[in-house]
Amino acid sequence: MNTYEKGMLAPDSLTGKTIAITGGGSGLGLSMAAYFLALGAQVSICGRKEEKLASAAAELQSRTGKSVFYFPCDVRQYDEVEAFREKTIEALGPVNGLVNNAAGNFLSPTERLSHRAFDSVVDIVLKGSYNNSLSFGKYWIDQKIAGNTLNIVTTYAWTGSAYVVPSACGKAGVLALTRSLGVEWAKYGIRTNAIAPGPFPTPGAWDRLFPQEFMQQVDIPSKIPVGRAGVHQELANLAAYLMSDFSAFIQGEVITIDGGEWLKNGGEFSWVGDLIPAEMWDMVEALIRSKSGKS
Ligand code: HXC
Ligand code: NAP
């Protein structure tokens, strides 16, 4: 097993933490929940589908031997978010952590989207994140709890991206929320940070962004300098570190975990390695030197 596939922190690193994870019933939210439980945290998860949450809770129980609290909630609805927070406190006691992980997304040319489709994604991503940040933040300030929020964004929050425009708009807003509250609420002892993952295979993302039918034509590892997609445990390691007190001096920050993908795609000459094989470089160098007249 590679080192990055193993848990990184000591087993009591999240003891005393009670963490609410939106969208914790599948994918990366589920992986974070499993690792937080293993590190001693209590965990509460929400999502829209009760059956999915129940089966996630059963899976977490069998993987970690620990139970989670789950509550069906649409993060776009503020009253449901308040209920999620209140029911979590009733079940587990004071909550001091929040992971805004729930998201909606699908690949589409923007001109094909109805305004309802645009709303749907932006509302899950941005409204869902600020609804939870507001609900938990007001509670933390009122109860003098040193809360900690982790927002899951993505690298196109700052580059933008064609064909996932509502998601890019929503994630850019969540990045602004992270940086703004990281400053404004620090005086209450509240921390706010974000993780920007590159590709981490999950059914939720892959079915909507890289459907099998055309997946064969998209070589994801070739887009990533380290040559592979992310492994859930390495994201869970980073998330656990940010939810722990070991990262107490990290505030308002976004940490990228993408194997160098966005820099490669943004760099003017990143494509050169794909075009010019190693054995051609003697010839290319000689050609370039000849232009300076010093070959
Ligand atoms: C065009 C579409 C569409 C599609 C839905 N719509 N799918 N339009 N192309 N493929 C339209 C619908 O017709 C409708 O508009 C509007 O969007 C709302 O659709 P609903 O199905 O009613 O919405 P809802 O039930 O709220 O579902 C939200 C959803 C869905 C976003 C559409 O995909 C979902 O539940 N997603 C949750 C999980 C998810 O997306 N996970 C992936 C996250 S991955 P009309 O006009 O007809 O009413 C991610 C990774 C990023 O974020 C980075 C990767 C590297
Ligand atoms: P996922 O499994 O589809 O996770 C999204 C979760 O959000 C689901 O559990 C879904 O549950 C929940 N959700 C959606 N709409 C909701 C709503 N209105 N209210 C409450 N919950 C809702 O996908 P994932 O890949 O793990 O994504 C997790 C996070 O990582 C997202 O923020 C995503 O943008 C980010 N991310 C993922 C990747 C990647 O490559 N996987 C890359 C970059 C960023 P229900 O359907 O039951 O509501």
PDB file of C-alpha atoms in Angstrom, residues 34 115 176 192 293:
ATOM      1  CA  ALA A  34     -15.296   7.350   7.836  1.00  0.00           C
ATOM      2  CA  HIS A 115     -32.489  29.219 -15.794  1.00  0.00           C
ATOM      3  CA  ALA A 176     -15.061  34.132  -1.515  1.00  0.00           C
ATOM      4  CA  THR A 192     -12.904  28.747   7.879  1.00  0.00           C
ATOM      5  CA  GLY A 293      24.007  32.436 -33.846  1.00  0.00           C
TER       6      GLY A 293
END
